[in-house]
PDB file of C-alpha atoms in Angstrom:
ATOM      1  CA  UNK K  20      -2.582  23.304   9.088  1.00  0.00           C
ATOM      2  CA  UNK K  21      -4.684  26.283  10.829  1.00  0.00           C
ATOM      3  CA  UNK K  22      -6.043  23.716  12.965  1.00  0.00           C
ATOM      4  CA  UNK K  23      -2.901  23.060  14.665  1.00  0.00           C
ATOM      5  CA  UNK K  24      -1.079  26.542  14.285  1.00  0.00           C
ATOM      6  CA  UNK K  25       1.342  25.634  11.957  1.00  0.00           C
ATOM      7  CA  UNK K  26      -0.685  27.575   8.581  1.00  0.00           C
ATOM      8  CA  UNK K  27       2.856  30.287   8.714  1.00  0.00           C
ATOM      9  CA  UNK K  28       4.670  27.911  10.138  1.00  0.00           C
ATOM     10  CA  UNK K  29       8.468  27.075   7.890  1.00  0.00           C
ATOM     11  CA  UNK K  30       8.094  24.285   4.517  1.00  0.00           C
ATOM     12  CA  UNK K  31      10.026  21.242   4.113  1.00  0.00           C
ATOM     13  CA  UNK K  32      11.542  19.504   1.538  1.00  0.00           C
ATOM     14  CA  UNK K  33      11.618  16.264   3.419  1.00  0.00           C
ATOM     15  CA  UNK K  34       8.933  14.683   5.793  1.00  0.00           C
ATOM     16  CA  UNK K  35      12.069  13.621   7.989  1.00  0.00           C
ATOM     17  CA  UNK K  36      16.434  13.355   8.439  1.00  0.00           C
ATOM     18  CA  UNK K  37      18.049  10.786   6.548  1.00  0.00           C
ATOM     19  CA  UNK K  38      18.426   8.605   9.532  1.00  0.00           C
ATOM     20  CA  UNK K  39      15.011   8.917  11.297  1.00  0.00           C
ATOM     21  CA  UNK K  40      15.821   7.491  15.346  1.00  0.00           C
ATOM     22  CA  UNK K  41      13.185   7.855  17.172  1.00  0.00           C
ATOM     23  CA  UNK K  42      12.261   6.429  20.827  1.00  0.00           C
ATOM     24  CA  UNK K  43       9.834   5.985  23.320  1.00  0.00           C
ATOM     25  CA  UNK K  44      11.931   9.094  25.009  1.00  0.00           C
ATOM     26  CA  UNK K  45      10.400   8.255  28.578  1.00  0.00           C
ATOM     27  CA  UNK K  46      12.410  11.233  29.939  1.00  0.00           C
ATOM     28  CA  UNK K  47      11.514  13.426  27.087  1.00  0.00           C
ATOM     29  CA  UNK K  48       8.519  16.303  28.060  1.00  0.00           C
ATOM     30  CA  UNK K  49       4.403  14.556  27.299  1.00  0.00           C
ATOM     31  CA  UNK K  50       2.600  16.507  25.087  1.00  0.00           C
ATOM     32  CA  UNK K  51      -1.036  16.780  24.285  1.00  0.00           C
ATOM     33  CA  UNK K  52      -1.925  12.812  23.220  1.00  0.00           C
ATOM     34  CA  UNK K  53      -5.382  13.433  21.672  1.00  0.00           C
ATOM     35  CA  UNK K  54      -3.802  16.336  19.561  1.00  0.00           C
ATOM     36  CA  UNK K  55      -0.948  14.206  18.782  1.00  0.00           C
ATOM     37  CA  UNK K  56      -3.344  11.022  17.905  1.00  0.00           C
ATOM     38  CA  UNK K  57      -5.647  13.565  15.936  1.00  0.00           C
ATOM     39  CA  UNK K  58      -2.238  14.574  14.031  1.00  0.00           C
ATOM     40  CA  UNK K  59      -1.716  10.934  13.288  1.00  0.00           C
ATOM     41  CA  UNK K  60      -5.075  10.094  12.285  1.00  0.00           C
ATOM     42  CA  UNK K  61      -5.343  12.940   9.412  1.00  0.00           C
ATOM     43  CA  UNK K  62      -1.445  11.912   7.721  1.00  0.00           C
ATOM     44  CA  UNK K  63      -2.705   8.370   8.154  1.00  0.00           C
ATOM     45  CA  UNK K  64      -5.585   8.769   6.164  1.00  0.00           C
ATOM     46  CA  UNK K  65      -2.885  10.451   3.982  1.00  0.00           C
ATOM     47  CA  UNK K  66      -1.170   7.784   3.463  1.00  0.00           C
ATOM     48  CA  UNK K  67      -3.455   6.068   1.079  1.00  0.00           C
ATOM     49  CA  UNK K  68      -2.543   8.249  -1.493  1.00  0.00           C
ATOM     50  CA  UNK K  69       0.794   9.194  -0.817  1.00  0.00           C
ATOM     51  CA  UNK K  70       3.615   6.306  -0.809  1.00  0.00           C
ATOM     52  CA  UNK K  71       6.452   9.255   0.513  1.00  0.00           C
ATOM     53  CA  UNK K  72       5.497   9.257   3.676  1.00  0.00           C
ATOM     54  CA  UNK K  73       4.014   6.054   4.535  1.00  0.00           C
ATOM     55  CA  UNK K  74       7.068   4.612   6.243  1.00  0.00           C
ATOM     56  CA  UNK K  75       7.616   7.472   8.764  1.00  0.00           C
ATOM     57  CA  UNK K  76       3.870   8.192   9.273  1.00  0.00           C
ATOM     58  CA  UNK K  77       4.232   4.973  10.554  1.00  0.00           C
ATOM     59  CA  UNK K  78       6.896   5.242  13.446  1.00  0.00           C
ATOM     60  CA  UNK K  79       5.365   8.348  14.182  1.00  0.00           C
ATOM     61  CA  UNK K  80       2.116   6.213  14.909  1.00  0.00           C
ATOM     62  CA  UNK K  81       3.677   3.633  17.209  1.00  0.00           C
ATOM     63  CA  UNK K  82       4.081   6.645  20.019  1.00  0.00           C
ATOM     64  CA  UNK K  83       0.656   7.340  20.313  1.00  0.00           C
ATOM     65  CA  UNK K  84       0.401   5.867  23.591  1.00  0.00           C
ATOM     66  CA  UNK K  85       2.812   7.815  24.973  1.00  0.00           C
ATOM     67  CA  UNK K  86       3.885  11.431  22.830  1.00  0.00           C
ATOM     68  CA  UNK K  87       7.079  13.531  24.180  1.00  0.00           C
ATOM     69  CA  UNK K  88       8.063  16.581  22.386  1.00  0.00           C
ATOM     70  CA  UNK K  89      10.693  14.713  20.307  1.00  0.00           C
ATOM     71  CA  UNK K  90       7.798  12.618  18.760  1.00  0.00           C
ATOM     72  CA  UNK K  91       5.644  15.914  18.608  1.00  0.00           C
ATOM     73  CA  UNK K  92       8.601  17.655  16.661  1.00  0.00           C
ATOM     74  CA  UNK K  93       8.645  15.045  14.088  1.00  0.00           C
ATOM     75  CA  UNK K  94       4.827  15.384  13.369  1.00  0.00           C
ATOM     76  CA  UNK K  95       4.833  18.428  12.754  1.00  0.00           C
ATOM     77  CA  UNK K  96       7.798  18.402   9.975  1.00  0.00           C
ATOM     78  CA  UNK K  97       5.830  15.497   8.108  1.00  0.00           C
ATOM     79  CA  UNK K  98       2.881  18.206   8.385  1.00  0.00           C
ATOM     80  CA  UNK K  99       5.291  20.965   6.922  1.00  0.00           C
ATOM     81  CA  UNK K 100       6.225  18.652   3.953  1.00  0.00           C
ATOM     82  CA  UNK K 101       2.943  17.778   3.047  1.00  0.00           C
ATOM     83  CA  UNK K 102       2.218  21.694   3.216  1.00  0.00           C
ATOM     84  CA  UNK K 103       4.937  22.560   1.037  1.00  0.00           C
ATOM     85  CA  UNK K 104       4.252  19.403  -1.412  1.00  0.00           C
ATOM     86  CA  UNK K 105       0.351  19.620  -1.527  1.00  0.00           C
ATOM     87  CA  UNK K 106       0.087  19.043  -4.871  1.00  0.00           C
ATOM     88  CA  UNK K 107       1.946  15.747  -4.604  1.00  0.00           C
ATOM     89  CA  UNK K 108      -0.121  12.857  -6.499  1.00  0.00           C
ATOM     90  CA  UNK K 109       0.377   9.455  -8.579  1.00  0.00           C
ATOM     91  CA  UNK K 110       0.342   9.472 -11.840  1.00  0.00           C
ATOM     92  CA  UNK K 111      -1.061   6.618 -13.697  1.00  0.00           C
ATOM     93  CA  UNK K 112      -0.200   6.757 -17.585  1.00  0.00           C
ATOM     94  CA  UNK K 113      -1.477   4.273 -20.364  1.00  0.00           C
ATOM     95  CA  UNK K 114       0.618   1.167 -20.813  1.00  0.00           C
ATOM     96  CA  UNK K 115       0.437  -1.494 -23.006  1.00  0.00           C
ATOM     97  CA  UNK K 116       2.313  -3.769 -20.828  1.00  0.00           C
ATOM     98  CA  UNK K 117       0.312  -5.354 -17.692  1.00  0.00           C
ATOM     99  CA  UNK K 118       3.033  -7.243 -15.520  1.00  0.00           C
ATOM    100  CA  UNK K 119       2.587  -7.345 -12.119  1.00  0.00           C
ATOM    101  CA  UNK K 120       6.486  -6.270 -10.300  1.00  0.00           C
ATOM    102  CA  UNK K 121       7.453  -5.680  -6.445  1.00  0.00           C
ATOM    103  CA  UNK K 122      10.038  -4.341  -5.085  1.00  0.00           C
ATOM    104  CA  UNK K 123      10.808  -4.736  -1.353  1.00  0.00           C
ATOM    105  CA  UNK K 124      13.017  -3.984   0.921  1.00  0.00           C
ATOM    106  CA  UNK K 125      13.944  -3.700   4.874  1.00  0.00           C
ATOM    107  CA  UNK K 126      16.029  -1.798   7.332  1.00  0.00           C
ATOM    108  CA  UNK K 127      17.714  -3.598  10.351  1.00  0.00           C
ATOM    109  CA  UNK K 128      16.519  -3.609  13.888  1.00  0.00           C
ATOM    110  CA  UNK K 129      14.978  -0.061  12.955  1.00  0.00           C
ATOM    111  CA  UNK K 130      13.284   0.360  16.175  1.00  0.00           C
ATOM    112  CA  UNK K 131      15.712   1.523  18.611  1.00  0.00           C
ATOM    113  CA  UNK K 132      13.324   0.227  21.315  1.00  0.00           C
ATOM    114  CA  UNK K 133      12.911  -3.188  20.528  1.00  0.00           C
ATOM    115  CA  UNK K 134      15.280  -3.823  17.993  1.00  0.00           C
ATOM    116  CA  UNK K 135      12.385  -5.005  15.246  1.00  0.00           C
ATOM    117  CA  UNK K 136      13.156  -4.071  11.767  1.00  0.00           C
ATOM    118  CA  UNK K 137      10.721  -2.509   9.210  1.00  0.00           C
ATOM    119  CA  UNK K 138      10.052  -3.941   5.973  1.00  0.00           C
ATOM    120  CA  UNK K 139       8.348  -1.867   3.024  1.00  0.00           C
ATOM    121  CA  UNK K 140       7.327  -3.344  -0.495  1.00  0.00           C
ATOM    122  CA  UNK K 141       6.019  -0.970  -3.444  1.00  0.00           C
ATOM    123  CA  UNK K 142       3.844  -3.097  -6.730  1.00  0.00           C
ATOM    124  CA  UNK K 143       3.643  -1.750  -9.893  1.00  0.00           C
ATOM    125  CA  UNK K 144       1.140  -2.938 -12.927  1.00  0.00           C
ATOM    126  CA  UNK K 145       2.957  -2.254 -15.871  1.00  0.00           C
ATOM    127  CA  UNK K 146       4.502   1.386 -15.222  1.00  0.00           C
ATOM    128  CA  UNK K 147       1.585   2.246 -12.729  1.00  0.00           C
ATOM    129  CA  UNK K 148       2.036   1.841  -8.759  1.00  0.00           C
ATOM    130  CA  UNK K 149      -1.014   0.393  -7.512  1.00  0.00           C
ATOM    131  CA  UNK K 150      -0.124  -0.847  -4.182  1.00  0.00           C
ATOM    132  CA  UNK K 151       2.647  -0.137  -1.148  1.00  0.00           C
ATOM    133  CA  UNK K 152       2.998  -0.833   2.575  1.00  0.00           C
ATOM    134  CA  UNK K 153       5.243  -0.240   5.594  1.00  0.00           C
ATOM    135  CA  UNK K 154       5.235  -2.915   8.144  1.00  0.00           C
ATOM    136  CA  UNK K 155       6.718  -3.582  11.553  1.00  0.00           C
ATOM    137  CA  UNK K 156       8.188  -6.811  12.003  1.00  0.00           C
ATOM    138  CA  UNK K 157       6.574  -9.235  14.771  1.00  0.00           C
ATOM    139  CA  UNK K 158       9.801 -10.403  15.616  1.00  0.00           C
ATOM    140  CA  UNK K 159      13.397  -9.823  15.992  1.00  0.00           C
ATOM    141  CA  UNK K 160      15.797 -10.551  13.072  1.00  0.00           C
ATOM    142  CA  UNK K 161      19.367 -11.093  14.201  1.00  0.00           C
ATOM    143  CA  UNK K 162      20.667 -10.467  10.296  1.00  0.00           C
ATOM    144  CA  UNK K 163      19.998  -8.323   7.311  1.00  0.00           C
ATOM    145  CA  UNK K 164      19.172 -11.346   5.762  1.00  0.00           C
ATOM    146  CA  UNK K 165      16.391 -12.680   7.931  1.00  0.00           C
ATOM    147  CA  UNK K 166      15.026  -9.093   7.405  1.00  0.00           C
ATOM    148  CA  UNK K 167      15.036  -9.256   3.861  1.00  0.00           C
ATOM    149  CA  UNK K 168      13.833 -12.367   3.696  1.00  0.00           C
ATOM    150  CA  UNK K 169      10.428 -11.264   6.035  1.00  0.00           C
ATOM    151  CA  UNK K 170       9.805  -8.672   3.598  1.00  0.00           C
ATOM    152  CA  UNK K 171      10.836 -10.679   0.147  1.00  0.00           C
ATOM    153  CA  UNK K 172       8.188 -13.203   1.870  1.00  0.00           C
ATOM    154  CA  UNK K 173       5.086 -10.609   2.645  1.00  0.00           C
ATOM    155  CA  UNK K 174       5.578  -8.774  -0.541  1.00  0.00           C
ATOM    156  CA  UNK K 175       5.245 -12.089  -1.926  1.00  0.00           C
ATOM    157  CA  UNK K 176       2.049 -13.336  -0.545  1.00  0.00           C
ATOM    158  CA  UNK K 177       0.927  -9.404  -1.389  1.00  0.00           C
ATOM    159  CA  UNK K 178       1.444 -10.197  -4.776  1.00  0.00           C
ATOM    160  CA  UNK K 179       0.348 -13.585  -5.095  1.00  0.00           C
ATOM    161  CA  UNK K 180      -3.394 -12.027  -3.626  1.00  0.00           C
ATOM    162  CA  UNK K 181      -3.065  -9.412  -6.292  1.00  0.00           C
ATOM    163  CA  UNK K 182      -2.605 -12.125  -8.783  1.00  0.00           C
ATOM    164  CA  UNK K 183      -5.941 -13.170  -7.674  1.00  0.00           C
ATOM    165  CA  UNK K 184      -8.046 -10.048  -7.810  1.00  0.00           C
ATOM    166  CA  UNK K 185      -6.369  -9.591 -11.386  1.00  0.00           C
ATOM    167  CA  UNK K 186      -7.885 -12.650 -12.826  1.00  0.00           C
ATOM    168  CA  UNK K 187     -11.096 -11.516 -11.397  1.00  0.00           C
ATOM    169  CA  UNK K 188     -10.574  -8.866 -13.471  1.00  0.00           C
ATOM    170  CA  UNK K 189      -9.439 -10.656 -16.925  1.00  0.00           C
ATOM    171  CA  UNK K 190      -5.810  -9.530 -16.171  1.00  0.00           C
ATOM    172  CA  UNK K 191      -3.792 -13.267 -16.757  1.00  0.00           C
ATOM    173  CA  UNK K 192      -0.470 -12.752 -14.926  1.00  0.00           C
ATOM    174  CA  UNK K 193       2.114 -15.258 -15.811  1.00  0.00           C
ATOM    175  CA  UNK K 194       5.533 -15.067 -13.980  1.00  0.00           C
ATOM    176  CA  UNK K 195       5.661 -12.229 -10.695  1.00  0.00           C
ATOM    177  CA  UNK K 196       8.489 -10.394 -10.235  1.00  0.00           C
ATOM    178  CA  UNK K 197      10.185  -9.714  -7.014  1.00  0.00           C
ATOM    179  CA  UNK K 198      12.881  -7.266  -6.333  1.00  0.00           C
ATOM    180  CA  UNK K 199      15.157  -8.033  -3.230  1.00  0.00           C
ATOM    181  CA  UNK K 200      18.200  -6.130  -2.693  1.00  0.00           C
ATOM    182  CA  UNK K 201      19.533  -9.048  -0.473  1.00  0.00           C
ATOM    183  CA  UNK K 202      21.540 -12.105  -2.273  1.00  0.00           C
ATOM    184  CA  UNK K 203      21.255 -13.987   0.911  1.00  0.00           C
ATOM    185  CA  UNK K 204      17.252 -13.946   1.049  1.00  0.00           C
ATOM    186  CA  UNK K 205      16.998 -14.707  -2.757  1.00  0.00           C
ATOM    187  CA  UNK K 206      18.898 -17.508  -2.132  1.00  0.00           C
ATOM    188  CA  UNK K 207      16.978 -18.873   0.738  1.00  0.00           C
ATOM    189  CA  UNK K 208      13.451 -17.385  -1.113  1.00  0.00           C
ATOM    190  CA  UNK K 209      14.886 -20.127  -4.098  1.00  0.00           C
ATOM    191  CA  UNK K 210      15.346 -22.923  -2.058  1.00  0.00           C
ATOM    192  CA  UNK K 211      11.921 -22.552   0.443  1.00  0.00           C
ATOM    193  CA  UNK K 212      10.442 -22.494  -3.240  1.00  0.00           C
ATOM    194  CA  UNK K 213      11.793 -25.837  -4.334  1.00  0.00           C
ATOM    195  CA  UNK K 214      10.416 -27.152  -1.340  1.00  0.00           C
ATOM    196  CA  UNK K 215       6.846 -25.810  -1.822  1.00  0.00           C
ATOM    197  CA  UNK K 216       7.128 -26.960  -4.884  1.00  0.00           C
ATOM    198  CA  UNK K 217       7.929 -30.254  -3.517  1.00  0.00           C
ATOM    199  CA  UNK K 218       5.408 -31.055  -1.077  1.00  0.00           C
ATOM    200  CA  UNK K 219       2.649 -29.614  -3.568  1.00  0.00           C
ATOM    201  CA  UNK K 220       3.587 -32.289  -5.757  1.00  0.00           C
ATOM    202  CA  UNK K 221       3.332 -34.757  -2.644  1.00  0.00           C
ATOM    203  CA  UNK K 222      -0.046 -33.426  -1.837  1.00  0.00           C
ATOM    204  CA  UNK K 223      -0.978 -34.080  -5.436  1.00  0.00           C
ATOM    205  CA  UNK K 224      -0.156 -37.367  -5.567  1.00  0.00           C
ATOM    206  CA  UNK K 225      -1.453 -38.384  -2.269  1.00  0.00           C
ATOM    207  CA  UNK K 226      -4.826 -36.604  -3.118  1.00  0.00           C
ATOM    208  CA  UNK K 227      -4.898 -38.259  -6.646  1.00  0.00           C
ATOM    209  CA  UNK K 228      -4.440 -41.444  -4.703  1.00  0.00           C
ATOM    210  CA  UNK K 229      -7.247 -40.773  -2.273  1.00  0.00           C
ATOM    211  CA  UNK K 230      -9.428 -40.229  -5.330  1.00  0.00           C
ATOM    212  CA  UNK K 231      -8.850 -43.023  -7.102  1.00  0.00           C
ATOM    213  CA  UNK K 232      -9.415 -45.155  -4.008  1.00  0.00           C
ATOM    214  CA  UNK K 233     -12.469 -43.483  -3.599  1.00  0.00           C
ATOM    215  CA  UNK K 234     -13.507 -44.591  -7.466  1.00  0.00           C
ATOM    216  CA  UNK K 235     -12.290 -48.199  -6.521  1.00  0.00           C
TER     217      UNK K 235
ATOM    218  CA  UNK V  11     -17.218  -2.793 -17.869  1.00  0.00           C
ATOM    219  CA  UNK V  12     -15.952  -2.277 -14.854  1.00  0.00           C
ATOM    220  CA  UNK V  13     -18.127  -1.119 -11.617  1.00  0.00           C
ATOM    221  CA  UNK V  14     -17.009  -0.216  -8.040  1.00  0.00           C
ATOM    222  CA  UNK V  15     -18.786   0.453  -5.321  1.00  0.00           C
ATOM    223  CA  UNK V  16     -17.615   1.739  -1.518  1.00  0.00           C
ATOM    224  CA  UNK V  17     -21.033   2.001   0.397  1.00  0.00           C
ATOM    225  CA  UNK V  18     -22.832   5.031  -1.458  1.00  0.00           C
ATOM    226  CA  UNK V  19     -20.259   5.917  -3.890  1.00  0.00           C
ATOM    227  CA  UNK V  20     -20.105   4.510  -7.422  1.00  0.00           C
ATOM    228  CA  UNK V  21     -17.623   4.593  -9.980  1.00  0.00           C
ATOM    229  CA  UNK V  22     -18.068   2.934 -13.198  1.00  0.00           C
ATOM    230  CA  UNK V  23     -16.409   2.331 -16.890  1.00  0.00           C
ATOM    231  CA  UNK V  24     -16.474   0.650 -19.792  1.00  0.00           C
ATOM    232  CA  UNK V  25     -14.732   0.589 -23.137  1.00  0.00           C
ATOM    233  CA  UNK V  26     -18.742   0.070 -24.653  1.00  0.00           C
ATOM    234  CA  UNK V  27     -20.493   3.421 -24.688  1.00  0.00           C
ATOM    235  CA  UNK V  28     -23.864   1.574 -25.262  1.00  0.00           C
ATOM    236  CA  UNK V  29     -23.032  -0.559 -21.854  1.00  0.00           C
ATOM    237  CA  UNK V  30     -22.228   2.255 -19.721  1.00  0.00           C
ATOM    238  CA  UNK V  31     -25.409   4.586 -20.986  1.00  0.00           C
ATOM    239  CA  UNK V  32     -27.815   1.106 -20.623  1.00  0.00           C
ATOM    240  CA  UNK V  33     -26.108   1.091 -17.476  1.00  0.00           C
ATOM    241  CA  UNK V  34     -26.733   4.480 -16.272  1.00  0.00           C
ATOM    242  CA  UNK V  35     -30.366   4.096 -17.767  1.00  0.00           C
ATOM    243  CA  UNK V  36     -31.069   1.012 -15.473  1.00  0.00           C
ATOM    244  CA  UNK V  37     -29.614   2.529 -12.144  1.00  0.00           C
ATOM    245  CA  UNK V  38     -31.968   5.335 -12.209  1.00  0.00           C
ATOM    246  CA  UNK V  39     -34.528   3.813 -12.943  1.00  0.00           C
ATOM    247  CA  UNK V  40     -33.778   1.022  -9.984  1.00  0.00           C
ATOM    248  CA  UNK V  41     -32.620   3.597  -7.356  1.00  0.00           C
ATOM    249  CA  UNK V  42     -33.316   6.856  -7.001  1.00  0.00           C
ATOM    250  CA  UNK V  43     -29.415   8.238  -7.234  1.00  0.00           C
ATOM    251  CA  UNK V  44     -28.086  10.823 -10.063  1.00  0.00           C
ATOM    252  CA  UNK V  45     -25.515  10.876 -12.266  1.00  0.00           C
ATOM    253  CA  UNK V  46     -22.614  13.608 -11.310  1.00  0.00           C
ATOM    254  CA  UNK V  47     -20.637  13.222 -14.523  1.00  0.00           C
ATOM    255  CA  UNK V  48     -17.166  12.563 -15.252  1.00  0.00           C
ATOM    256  CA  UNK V  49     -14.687  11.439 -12.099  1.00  0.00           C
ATOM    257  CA  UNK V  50     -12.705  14.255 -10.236  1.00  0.00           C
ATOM    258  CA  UNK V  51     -13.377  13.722  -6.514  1.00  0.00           C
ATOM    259  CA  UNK V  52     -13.718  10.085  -5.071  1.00  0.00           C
ATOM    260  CA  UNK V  53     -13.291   8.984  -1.092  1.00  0.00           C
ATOM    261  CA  UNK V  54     -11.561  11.743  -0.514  1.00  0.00           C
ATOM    262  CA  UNK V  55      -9.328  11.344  -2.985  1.00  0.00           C
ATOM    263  CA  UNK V  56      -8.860  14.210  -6.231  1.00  0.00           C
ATOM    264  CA  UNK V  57      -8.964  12.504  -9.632  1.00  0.00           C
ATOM    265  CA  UNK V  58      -7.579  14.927 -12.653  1.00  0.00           C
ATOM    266  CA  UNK V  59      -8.030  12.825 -16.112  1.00  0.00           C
ATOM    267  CA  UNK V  60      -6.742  13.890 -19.051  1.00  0.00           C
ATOM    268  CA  UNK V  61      -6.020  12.542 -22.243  1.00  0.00           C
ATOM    269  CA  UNK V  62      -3.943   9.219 -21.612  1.00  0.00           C
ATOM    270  CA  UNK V  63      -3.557   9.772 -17.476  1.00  0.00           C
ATOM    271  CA  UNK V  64      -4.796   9.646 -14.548  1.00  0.00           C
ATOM    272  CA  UNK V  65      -3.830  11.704 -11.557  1.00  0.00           C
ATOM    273  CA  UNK V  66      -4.634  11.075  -7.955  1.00  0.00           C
ATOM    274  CA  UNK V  67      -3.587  13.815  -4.967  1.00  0.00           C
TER     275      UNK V  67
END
C-alpha cells in the first residue's frame, strides 16, 4: 500500500459497484502502464488465495495494454478492500464427507467492448473450497443460455480433471455435482450427455470388434 | 502419507507418526535440507492450524 501512496488512503467494504462496467475508455486520460501492470501483477498473485476478488481482478487485467484513469480508479478500490479485509482467508474444517460439487455460473455479454460474457465456477470437497476460476469467453454468446452452458461445460471438464488427481490420491468420487442456475443449459448439458454416452458405446463396440478381429 | 513438493519447498503428512519421522530421518540424511517444524508460511501463502482447521490468508 506505501508503495503506491495509498497506506492513509480511505477502506472499502467492497473491491467494486454492484454493476462493475468497465471499457477500454480510449478518450479517458493514460496513466502510468508499468505502475498499473505492477498493480495487477501483486492482486493477481492475490488471487490464488482469495476467491472475492478473482472475477474483477480479472477485468481489471484485460486493460493492461492500455490504462485510463477510470481503469486506474478501479485498482486502487480493489487495493483499498484488500487493505481493509487483510485478514481475509479460507477456512478448511474437518469433514467426514468427501464429494466433489461445482457451482458455476455466467454473466451476459459482460464486456462492454466486445460483448463476450464471463463465466466463473467455484469446487468444493466436502464443505472445503479447493478450487475457483474466472474466465473470459472466446466467443460471443447471443443468449443467457449459451453462456451458461460455456461455463456448466468448463466447470465440467474442471471437475472431471479433479476427479482424476483425486484417485491419485485414494479419494474414489462417484457421481459429480454441478450447479447451473440456467434450466435451458441443464437441459442441453442432459441431452449432449446422452450423446457422449452414445458414441462411447459405439467406440466400444467398434474397438471390441477390431480386437477380436485382431484375435481371429 | 502425503508429500508435496514446489521446487525447494516441501510439505509433508501422514496419519503414521513412524512414516513421517522415518521420513524426515531419510531426507536428511539424502540431502542436506532441515526440518523447520510445523506449517505456518508456504509459497507465500500464511497457514494457521489449529485443532480441526486449517486457515489460509
Amino acid at each position: 500500500m506505501k508503495k503506491f501512496g495509498l497506506d492513509n488512503g480511505g477502506h472499502k467494504r467492497t473491491p467494486a459497484a454492484t454493476h462493475l462496467k468497465l471499457t477500454k475508455d480510449e478518450s479517458g486520460i493514460s496513466v502510468d502502464q508499468s505502475m498499473y501492470i505492477s498493480m495487477i501483477g501483486i492482486l493477481l498473485y492475490l488471487t490464488v488465495s482469495r476467491p472475492d476478488i478473482t472475477f474483477v481482478v480479472g477485468v481489471c487485467a484485460r486493460y493492461q495494454a492500455e490504462p485510463k484513469m477510470s481503469h486506474l480508479t478501479q485498482v486502487k478500490r480493489i487495493l483499498k478492500y484488500i487493505n481493509n479485509t487483510s485478514d481475509y482467508g479460507i477456512l478448511y474444517s474437518y469433514s467426514e464427507d468427501s464429494k466433489l460439487m461445482g457451482y458455476c455460473d455466467a454473466n451476459w455479454a459482460g464486456s462492454a467492448d466486445d460483448r463476450k460474457s464471463t463465466s466463473g465456477g467455484y469446487f468444493f470437497l466436502g464443505n472445503n473450497l479447493i478450487s475457483w476460476f474466472s474466465k473470459k469467453h472466446n466467443c460471443v454468446s447471443l443468449s443467457t443460455t449459451e453462456a451458461e452452458y460455456i461455463a456448466t461445460r468448463s466447470s465440467c471438464s474442471q471437475l472431471v480433471w479433479m476427479k482424476q488427481i483425486l484417485k491419485e490420491y485414494n479419494v474414489e468420487q462417484d457421481v459429480l455435482t454441478i450447479y447451473c442456475d440456467n434450466l435451458s443449459a441443464i437441459n442441453i448439458s442432459k441431452s449432449l450427455f446422452i450423446i457422449v454416452e452414445q458414441s462411447t458405446l459405439i467406440f466400444d463396440i467398434i474397438s471390441s470388434e477390431i480386437l477380436l478381429k485382431k484375435r481371429l | 502419507m502425503i508429500s508435496q513438493i514446489y521446487v525447494d519447498d516441501i510439505v509433508f503428512g501422514g496419519m503414521s507418526n513412524k512414516m513421517v519421522q522415518h521420513f524426515i530421518q531419510q531426507m536428511q540424511s539424502e540431502f542436506e535440507m532441515s526440518l523447520v517444524g510445523e506449517l505456518t508460511y508456504f509459497l507465500g501463502l500464511q497457514v494457521k492450524q489449529t485443532e480441526d482447521t486449517i486457515f489460509i490468508s
